[in-house]
CSV table of C-alpha atoms and ligand atoms in Angstrom, one decimal:
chain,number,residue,atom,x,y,z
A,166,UNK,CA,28.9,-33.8,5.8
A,167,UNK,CA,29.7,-31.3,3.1
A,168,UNK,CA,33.5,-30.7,2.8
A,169,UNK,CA,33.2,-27.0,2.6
A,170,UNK,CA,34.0,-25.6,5.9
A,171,UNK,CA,34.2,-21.8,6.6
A,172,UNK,CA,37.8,-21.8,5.4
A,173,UNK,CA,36.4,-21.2,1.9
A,174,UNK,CA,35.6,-17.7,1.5
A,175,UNK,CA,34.6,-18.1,-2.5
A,176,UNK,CA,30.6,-17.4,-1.6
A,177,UNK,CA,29.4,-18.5,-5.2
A,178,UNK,CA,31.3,-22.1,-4.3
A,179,UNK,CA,29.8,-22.1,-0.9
A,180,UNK,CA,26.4,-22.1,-2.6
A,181,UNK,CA,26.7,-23.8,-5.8
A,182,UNK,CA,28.8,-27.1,-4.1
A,183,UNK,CA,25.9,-26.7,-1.0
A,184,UNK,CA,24.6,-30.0,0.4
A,185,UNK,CA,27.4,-32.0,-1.9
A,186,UNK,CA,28.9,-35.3,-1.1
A,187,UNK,CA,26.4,-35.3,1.9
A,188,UNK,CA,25.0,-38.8,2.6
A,189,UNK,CA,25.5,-42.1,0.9
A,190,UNK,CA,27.4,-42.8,-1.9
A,191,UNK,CA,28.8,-39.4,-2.3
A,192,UNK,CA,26.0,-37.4,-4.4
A,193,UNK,CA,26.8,-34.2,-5.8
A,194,UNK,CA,23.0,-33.1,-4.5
A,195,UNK,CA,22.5,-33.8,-0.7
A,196,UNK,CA,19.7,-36.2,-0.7
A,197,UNK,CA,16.3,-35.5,1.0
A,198,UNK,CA,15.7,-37.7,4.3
A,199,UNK,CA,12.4,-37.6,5.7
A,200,UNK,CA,13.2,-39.9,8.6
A,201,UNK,CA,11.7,-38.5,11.5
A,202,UNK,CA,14.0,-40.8,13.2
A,203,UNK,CA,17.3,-43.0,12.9
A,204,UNK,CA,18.2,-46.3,14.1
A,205,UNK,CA,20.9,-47.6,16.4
A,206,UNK,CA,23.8,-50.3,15.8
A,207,UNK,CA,23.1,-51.7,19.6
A,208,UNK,CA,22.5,-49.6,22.9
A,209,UNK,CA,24.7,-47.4,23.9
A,210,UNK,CA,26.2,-46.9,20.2
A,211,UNK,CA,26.3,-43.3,18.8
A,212,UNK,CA,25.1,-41.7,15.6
A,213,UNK,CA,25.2,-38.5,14.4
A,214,UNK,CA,21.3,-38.2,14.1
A,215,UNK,CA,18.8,-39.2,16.6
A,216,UNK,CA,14.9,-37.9,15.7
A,217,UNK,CA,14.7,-35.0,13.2
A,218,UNK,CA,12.8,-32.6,16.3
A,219,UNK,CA,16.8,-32.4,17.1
A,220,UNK,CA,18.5,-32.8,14.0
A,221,UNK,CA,18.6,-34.4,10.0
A,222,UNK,CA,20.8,-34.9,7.6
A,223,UNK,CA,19.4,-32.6,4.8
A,224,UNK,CA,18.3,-29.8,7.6
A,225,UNK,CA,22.3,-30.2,8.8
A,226,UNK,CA,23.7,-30.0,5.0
A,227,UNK,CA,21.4,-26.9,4.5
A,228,UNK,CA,22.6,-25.9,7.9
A,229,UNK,CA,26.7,-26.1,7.3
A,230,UNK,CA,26.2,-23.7,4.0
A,231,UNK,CA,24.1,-20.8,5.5
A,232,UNK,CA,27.0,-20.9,8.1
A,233,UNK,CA,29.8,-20.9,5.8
A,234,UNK,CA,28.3,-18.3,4.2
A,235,UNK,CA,28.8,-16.0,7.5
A,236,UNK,CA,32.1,-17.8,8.0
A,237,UNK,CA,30.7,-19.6,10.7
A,238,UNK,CA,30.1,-23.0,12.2
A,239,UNK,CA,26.8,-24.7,10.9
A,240,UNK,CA,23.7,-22.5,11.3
A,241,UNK,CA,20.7,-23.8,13.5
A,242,UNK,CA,17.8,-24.0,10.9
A,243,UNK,CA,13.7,-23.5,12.2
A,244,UNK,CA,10.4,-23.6,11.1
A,245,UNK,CA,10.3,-19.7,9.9
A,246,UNK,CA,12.3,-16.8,10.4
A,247,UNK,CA,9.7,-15.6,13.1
A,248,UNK,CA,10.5,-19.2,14.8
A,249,UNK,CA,13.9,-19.0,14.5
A,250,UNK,CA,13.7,-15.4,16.7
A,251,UNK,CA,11.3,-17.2,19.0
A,252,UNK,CA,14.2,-19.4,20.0
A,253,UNK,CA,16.5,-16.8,20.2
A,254,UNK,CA,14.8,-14.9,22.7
A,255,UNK,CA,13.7,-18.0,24.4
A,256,UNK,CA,17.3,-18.8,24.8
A,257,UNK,CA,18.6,-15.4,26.0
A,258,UNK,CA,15.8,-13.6,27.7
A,259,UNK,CA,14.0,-14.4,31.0
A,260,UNK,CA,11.4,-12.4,32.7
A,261,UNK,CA,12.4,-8.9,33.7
A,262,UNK,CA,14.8,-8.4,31.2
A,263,UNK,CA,14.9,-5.2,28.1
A,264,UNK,CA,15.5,-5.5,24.9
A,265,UNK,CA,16.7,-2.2,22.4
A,266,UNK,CA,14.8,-2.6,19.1
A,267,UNK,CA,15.1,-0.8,15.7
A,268,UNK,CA,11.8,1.6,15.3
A,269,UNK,CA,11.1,-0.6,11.8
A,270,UNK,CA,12.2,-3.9,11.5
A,271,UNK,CA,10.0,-6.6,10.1
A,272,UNK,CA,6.1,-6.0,11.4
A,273,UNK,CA,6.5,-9.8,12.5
A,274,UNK,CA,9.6,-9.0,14.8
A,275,UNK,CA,7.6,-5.9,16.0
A,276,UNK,CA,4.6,-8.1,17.2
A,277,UNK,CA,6.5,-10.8,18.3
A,278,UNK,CA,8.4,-8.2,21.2
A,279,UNK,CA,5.1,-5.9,21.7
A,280,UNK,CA,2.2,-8.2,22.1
A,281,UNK,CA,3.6,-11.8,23.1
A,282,UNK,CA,7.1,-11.2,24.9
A,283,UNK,CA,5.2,-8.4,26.7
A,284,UNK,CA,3.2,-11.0,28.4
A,285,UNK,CA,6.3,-12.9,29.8
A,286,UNK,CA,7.6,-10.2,31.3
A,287,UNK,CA,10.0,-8.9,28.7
A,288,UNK,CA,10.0,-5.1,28.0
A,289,UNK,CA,11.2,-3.7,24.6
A,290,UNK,CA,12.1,0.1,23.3
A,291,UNK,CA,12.0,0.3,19.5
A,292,UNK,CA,14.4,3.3,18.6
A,293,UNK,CA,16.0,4.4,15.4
A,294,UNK,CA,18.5,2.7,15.1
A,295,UNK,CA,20.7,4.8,12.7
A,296,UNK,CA,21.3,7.3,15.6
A,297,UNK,CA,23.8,5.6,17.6
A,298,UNK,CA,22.8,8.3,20.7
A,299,UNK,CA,19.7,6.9,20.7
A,300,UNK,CA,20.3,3.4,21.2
A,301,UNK,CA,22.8,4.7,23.8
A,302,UNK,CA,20.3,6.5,25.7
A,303,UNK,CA,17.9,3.3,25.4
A,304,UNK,CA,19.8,0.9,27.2
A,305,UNK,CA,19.1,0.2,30.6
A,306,UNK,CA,21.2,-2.2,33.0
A,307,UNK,CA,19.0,-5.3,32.6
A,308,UNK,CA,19.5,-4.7,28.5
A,309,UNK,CA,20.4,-8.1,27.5
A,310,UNK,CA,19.5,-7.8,23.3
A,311,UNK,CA,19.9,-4.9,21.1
A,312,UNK,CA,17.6,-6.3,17.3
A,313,UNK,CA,18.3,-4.0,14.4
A,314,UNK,CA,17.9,-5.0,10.8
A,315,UNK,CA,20.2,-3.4,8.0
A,316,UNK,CA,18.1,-1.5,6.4
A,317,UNK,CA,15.1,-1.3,7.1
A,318,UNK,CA,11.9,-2.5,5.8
A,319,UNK,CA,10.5,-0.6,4.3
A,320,UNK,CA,12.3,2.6,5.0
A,321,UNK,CA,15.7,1.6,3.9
A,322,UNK,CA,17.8,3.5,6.8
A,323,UNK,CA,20.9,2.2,8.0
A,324,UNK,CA,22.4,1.2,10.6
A,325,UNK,CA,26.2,1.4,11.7
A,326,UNK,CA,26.7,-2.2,13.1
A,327,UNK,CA,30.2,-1.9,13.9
A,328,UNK,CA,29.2,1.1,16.3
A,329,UNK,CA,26.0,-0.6,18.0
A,330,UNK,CA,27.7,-3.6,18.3
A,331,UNK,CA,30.3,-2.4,20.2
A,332,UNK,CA,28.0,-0.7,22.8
A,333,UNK,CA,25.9,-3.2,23.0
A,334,UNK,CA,28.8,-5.6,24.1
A,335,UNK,CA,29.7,-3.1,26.4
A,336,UNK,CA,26.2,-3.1,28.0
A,337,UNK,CA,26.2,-7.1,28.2
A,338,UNK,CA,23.8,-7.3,25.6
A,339,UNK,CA,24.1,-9.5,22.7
A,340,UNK,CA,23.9,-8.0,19.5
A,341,UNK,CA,21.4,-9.5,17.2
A,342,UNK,CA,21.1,-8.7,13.4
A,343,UNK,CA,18.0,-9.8,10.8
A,344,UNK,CA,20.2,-10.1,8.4
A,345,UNK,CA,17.1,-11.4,5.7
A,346,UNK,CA,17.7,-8.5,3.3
A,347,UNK,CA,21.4,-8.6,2.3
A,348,UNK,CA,22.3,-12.6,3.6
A,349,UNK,CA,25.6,-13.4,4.6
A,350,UNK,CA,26.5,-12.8,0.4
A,351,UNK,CA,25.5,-8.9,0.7
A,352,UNK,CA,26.5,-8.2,4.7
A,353,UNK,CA,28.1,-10.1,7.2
A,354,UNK,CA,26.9,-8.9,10.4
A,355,UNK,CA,29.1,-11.5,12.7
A,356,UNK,CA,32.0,-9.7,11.3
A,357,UNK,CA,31.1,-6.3,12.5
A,358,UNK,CA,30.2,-7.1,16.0
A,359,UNK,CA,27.2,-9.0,15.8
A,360,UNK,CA,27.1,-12.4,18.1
A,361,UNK,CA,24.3,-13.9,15.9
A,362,UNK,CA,22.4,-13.2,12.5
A,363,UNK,CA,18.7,-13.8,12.3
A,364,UNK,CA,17.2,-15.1,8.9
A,365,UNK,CA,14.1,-15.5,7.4
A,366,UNK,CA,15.3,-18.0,5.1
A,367,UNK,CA,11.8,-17.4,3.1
A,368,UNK,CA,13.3,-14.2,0.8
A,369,UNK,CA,16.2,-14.6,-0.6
A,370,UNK,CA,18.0,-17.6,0.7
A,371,UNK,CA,15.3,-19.7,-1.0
A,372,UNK,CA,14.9,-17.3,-3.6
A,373,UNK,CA,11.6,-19.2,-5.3
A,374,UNK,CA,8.9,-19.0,-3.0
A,375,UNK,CA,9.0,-22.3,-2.2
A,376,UNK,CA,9.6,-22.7,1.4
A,377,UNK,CA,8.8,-21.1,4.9
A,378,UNK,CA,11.9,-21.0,6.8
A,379,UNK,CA,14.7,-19.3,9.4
A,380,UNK,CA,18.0,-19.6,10.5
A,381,UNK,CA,20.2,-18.2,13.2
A,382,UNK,CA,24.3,-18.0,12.7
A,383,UNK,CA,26.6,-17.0,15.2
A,384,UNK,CA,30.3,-18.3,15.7
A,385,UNK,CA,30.1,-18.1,20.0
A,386,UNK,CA,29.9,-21.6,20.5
A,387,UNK,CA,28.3,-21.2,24.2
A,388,UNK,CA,25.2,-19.5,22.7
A,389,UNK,CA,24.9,-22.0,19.7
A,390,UNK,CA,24.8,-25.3,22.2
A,391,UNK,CA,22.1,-23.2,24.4
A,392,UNK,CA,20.0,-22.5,20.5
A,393,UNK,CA,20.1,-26.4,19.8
A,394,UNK,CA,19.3,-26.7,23.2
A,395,UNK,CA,16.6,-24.4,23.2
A,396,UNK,CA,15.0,-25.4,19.2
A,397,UNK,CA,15.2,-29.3,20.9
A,398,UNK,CA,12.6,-28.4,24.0
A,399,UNK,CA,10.6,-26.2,21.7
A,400,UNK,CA,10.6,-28.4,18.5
A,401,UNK,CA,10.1,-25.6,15.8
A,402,UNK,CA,12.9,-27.4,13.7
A,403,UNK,CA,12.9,-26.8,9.8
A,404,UNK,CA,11.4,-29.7,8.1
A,405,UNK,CA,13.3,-31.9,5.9
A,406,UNK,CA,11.6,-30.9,2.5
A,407,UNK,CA,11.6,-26.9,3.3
A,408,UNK,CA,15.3,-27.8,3.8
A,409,UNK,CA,16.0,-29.7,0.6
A,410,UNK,CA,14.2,-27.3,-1.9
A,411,UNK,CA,16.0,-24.3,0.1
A,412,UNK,CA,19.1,-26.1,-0.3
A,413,UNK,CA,18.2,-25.7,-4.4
A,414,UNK,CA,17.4,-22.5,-4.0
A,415,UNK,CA,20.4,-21.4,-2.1
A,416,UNK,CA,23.3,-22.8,-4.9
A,417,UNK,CA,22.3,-19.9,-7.3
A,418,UNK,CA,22.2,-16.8,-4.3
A,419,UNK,CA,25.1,-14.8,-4.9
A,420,UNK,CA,24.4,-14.5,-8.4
A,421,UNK,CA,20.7,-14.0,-7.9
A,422,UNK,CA,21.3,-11.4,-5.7
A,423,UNK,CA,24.0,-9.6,-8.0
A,424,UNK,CA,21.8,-9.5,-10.7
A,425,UNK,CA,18.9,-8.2,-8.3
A,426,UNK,CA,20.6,-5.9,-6.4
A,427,UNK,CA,21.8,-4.1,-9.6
A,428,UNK,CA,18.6,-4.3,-11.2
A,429,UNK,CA,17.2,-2.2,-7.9
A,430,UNK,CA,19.9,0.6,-8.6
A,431,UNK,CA,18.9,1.0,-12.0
A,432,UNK,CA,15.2,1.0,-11.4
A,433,UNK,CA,15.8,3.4,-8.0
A,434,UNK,CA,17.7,5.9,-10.4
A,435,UNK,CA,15.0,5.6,-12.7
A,436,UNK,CA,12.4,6.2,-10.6
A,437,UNK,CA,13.5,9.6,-8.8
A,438,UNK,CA,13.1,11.1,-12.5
A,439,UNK,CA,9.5,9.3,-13.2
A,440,UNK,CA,6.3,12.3,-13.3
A,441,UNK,CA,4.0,11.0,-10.1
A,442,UNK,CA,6.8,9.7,-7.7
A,443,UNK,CA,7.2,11.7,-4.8
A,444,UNK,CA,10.5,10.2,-3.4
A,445,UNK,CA,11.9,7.5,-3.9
A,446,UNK,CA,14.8,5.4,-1.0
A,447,UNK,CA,17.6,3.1,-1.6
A,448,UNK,CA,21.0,2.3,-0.4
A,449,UNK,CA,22.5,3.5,-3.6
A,450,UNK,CA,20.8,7.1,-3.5
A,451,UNK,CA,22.1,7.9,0.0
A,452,UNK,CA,25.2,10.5,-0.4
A,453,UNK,CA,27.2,12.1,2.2
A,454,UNK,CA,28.6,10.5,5.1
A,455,UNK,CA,26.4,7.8,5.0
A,456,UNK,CA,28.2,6.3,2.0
A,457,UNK,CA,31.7,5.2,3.7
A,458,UNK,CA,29.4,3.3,6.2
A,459,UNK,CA,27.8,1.5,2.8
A,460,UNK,CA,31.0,0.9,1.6
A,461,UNK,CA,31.9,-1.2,4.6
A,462,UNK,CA,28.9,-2.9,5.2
A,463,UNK,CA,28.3,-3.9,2.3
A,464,UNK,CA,29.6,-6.5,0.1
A,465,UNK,CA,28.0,-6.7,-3.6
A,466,UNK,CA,25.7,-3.9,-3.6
A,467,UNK,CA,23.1,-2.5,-1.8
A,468,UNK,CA,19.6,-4.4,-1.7
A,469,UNK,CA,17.2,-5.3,-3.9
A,470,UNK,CA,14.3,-3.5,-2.4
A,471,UNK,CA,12.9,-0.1,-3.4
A,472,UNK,CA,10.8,2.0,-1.6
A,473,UNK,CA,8.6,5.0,-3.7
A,474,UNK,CA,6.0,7.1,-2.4
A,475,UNK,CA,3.4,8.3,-4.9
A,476,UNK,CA,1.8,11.5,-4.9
A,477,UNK,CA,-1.6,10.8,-4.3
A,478,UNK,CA,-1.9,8.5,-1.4
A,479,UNK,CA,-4.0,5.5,-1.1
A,480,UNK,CA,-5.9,6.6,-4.3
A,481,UNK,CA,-2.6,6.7,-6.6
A,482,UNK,CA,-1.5,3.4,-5.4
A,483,UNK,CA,-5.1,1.9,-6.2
A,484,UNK,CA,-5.0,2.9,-9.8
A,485,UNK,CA,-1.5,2.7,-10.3
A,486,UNK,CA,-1.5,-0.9,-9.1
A,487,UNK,CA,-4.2,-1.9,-11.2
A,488,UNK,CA,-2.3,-1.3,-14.4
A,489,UNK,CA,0.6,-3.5,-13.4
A,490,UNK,CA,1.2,-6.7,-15.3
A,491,UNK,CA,4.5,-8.1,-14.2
A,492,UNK,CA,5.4,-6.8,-10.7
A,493,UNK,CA,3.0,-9.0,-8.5
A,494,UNK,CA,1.1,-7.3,-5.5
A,495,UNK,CA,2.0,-9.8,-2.9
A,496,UNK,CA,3.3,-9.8,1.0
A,497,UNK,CA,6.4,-11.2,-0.1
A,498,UNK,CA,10.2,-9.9,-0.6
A,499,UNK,CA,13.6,-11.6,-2.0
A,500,UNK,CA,12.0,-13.9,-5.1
A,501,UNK,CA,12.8,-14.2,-8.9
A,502,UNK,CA,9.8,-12.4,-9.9
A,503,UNK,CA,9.7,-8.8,-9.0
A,504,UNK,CA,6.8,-8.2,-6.2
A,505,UNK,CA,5.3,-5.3,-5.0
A,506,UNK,CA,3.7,-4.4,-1.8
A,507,UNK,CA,1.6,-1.2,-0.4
A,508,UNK,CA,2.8,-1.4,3.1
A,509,UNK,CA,-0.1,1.0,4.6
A,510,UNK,CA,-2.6,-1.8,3.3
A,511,UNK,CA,-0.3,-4.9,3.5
A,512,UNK,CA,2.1,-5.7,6.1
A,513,UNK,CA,1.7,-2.6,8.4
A,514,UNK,CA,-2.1,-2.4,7.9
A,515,UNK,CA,-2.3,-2.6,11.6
A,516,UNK,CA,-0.4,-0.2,13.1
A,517,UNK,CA,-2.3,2.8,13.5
A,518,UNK,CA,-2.2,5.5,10.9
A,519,UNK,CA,-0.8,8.0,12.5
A,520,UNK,CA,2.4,5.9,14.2
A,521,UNK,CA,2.7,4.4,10.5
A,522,UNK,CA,3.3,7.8,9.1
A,523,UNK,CA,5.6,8.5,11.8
A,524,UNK,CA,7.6,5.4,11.2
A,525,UNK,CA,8.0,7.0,7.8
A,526,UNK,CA,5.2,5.0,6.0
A,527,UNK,CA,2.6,7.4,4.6
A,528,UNK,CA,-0.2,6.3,2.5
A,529,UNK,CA,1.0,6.1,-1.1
A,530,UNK,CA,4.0,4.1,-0.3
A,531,UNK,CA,4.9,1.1,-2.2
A,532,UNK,CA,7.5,-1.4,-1.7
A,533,UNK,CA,9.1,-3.4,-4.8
A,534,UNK,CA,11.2,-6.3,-4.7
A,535,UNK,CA,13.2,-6.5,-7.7
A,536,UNK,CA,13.3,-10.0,-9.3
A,537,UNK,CA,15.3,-11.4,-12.5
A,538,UNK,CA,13.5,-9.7,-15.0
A,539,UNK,CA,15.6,-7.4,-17.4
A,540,UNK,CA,15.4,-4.3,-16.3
A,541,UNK,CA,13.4,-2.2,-19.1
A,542,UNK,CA,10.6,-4.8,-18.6
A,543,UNK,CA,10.5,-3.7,-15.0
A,544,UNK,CA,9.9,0.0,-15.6
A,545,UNK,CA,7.8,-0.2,-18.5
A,546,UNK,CA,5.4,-2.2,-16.3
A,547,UNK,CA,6.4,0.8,-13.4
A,548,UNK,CA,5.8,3.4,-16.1
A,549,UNK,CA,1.9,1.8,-17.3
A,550,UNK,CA,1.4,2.0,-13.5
A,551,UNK,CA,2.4,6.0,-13.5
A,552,UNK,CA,0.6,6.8,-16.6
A,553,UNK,CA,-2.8,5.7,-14.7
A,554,UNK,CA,-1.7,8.7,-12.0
A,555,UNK,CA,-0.1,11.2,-14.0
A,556,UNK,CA,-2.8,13.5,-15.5
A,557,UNK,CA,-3.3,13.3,-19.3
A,558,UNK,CA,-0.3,16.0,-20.5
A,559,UNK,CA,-1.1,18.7,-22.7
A,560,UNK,CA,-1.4,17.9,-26.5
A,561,UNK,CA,1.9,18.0,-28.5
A,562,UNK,CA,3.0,21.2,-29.2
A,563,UNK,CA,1.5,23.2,-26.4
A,564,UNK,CA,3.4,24.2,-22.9
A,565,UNK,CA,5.9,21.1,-22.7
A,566,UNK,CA,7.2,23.3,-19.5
A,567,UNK,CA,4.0,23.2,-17.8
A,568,UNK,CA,3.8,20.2,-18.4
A,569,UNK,CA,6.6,19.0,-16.8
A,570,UNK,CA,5.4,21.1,-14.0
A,571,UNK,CA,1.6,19.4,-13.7
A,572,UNK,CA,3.3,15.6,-13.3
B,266,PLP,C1,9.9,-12.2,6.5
B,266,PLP,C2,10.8,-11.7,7.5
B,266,PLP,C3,10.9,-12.2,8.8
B,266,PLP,C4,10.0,-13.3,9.2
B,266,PLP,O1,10.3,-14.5,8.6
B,266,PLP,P1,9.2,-15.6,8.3
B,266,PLP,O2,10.0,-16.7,7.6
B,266,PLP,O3,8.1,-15.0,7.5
B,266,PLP,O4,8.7,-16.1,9.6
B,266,PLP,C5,11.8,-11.6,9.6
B,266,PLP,N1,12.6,-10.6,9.3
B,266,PLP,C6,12.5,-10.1,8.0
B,266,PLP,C7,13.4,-8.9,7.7
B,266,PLP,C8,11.6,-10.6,7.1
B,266,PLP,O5,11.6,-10.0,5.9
């Protein structure tokens, strides 16, 4: 077992020392253990792990840092963040219950309550979530899970946790966060009302792109022993290699994520000035109000994901994406490399047009993940992009007003 418990609340030791002095022989790197299963001193004797569908050492040493990081006990890791809310929902919802749903979480989440819980009997409002009256009005008596995300993908709205949390509780629903965006280093949900934080340990955890993966933290005790129950019948388990190179992954996260998220607040700034961009949303552009609920929620900054909308629709973001060289077009947030996705093609390709714009995805809206990269390389690849849209300015010398005004 690692000897950092939750007591330690330095998050850049919680990740660096991850995994350490876990297994034999004390290694500063927790070893990778394959063993589907473990053998027993004689009948009857105990051992910690039994057959990795229930538990393994590396999957438990990844499992004790995601908790720490939330100040919590060890997390339950699973095959994918999608899996991982599989098993929550399998452990809290039976048929005939309602769930209150942010209007735009992940497209995955989305799916998972409209077309598959559907069929069991499970009915689901989606609601903007950053108007506490209407998750108020949503709840029902047989409410039993309020989801939100914080924010949103891709539209970047808030929501005020310590507010929904606390009607929720007072409904006798449990208050569930996807927490995938900020981690337990940017925003820790448990400590603003939530009972459990969802993870797609895919983005940012991992950091690399090298492994499919989800994890669920809560600190009610009750509802963890009824997960482990729950991920034991259903067997979607992480698997000891995702878990190991995760682990990797994971040491380097707060700084990753410093770096990132203040890469994304130079480049947001940046781009609300750029000839071609029509708006552009992010955490740090949000004034008013809205601000003091930032401040509290969040921890190091304020996400590293940007969303822009280009003039021109569909057609801007076809040319404007053919120019780029270093931001990848990929389904894909929360890696080193900065990526960048049209959402109306990509990941919400089918919802239908018209609810997509009304989810506050119109056509030319792009979605960038900012990765490592310094940040001048990152807008001049933005600005080759822009220069495709823009039409050609006048020559020099002529109507630099005008100009301005044609961009
Ligand atoms: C990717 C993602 C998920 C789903 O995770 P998978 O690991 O792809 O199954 C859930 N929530 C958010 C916010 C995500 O970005």
């Amino acid at each position: 077992m690692s000897r950092l418990s939750h007591e330690i609340t330095d998050i850049a030791a919680i990740c660096a020392h991850a995994g350490a002095g876990s297994g034999d022989g004390n290694p500063l790197v927790a070893p990778l253990v394959p063993s589907s299963t473990f053998c027993r001193d004689a009948i009857g004797s105990d051992c910690e792990h039994q057959y990795s569908r229930v538990s393994n050492p590396t999957v438990s040493a990844l499992e004790t840092a995601i908790g720490a990081l939330e100040g919590a006990p060890p997390a339950l890791c699973f095959a994918s963040g999608l899996a991982a809310e599989t098993a929550l929902f399998l452990a809290v919802l039976k048929q005939g219950d309602h769930v209150v749903c942010g209007r735009s979480v992940y497209g995955g989440t989305t799916r998972l309550f409209s077309q598959v819980l559907a069929d069991f009997g499970v009915q689901t409002t989606f609601v903007n979530t950053s108007n506490i009256d209407d998750v108020a009005q949503a709840l029902r008596p047989n409410t039993k899970l309020v989801f939100v995300e914080s924010p949103t993908n891709p539209t970047l709205e808030l929501t005020d946790l310590r507010r929904i949390g606390a009607i929720a509780r007072s409904a006798g629903a449990l208050f569930a966060v996807d927490n995938t965006f900020l981690t337990g280093a940017g925003q820790r949900p448990l400590d603003h009302g939530a009972g459990v934080s969802v993870y797609s340990t895919t983005k940012y955890i991992d950091g690399h792109s090298v492994a499919v993966g989800g994890a669920l933290v809560t600190r009610d005790e009750e509802l963890l022993s009824r997960l482990r129950f729950i991920r034991k019948s259903t067997g979607a388990i992480l698997a000891p290699f995702s878990a190991w190179i995760t682990l990797q992954g994971f040491k380097t996260l707060p700084i990753r994520l410093e770096r990132q998220f203040r890469t994304a607040t130079r480049v947001a700034a940046w781009l609300q000035s750029q000839p071609g961009v029509a708006s552009v949303r992010h955490p740090s552009l949000i004034e008013g109000k809205a601000r003091e609920l930032i401040k509290a929620q969040h921890l190091i900054g304020d996400g590293a994901v940007i969303a822009f909308e280009l003039e021109g629709g569909i057609e801007d973001a076809r040319r404007f994406l053919a120019e780029l060289e270093l931001c990848r077009l990929v389904e894909h947030v929360g890696s080193v490399e900065t990526l960048i996705t049209h959402p109306a093609t990509m990941t919400h390709a089918d919802v239908p047009r018209e609810d997509r714009i009304a989810s506050g995805i119109p056509d030319g809206l792009l979605r960038l993940s900012i990765g490592l990269e310094a940040v001048e390389s990152i807008t001049a690849d933005l600005k080759r992009g822009l220069a495709a849209i823009v039409r050609k300015p006048f020559p020099v010398g002529e109507e630099v007003e005008s100009c301005a005004l044609i961009a």
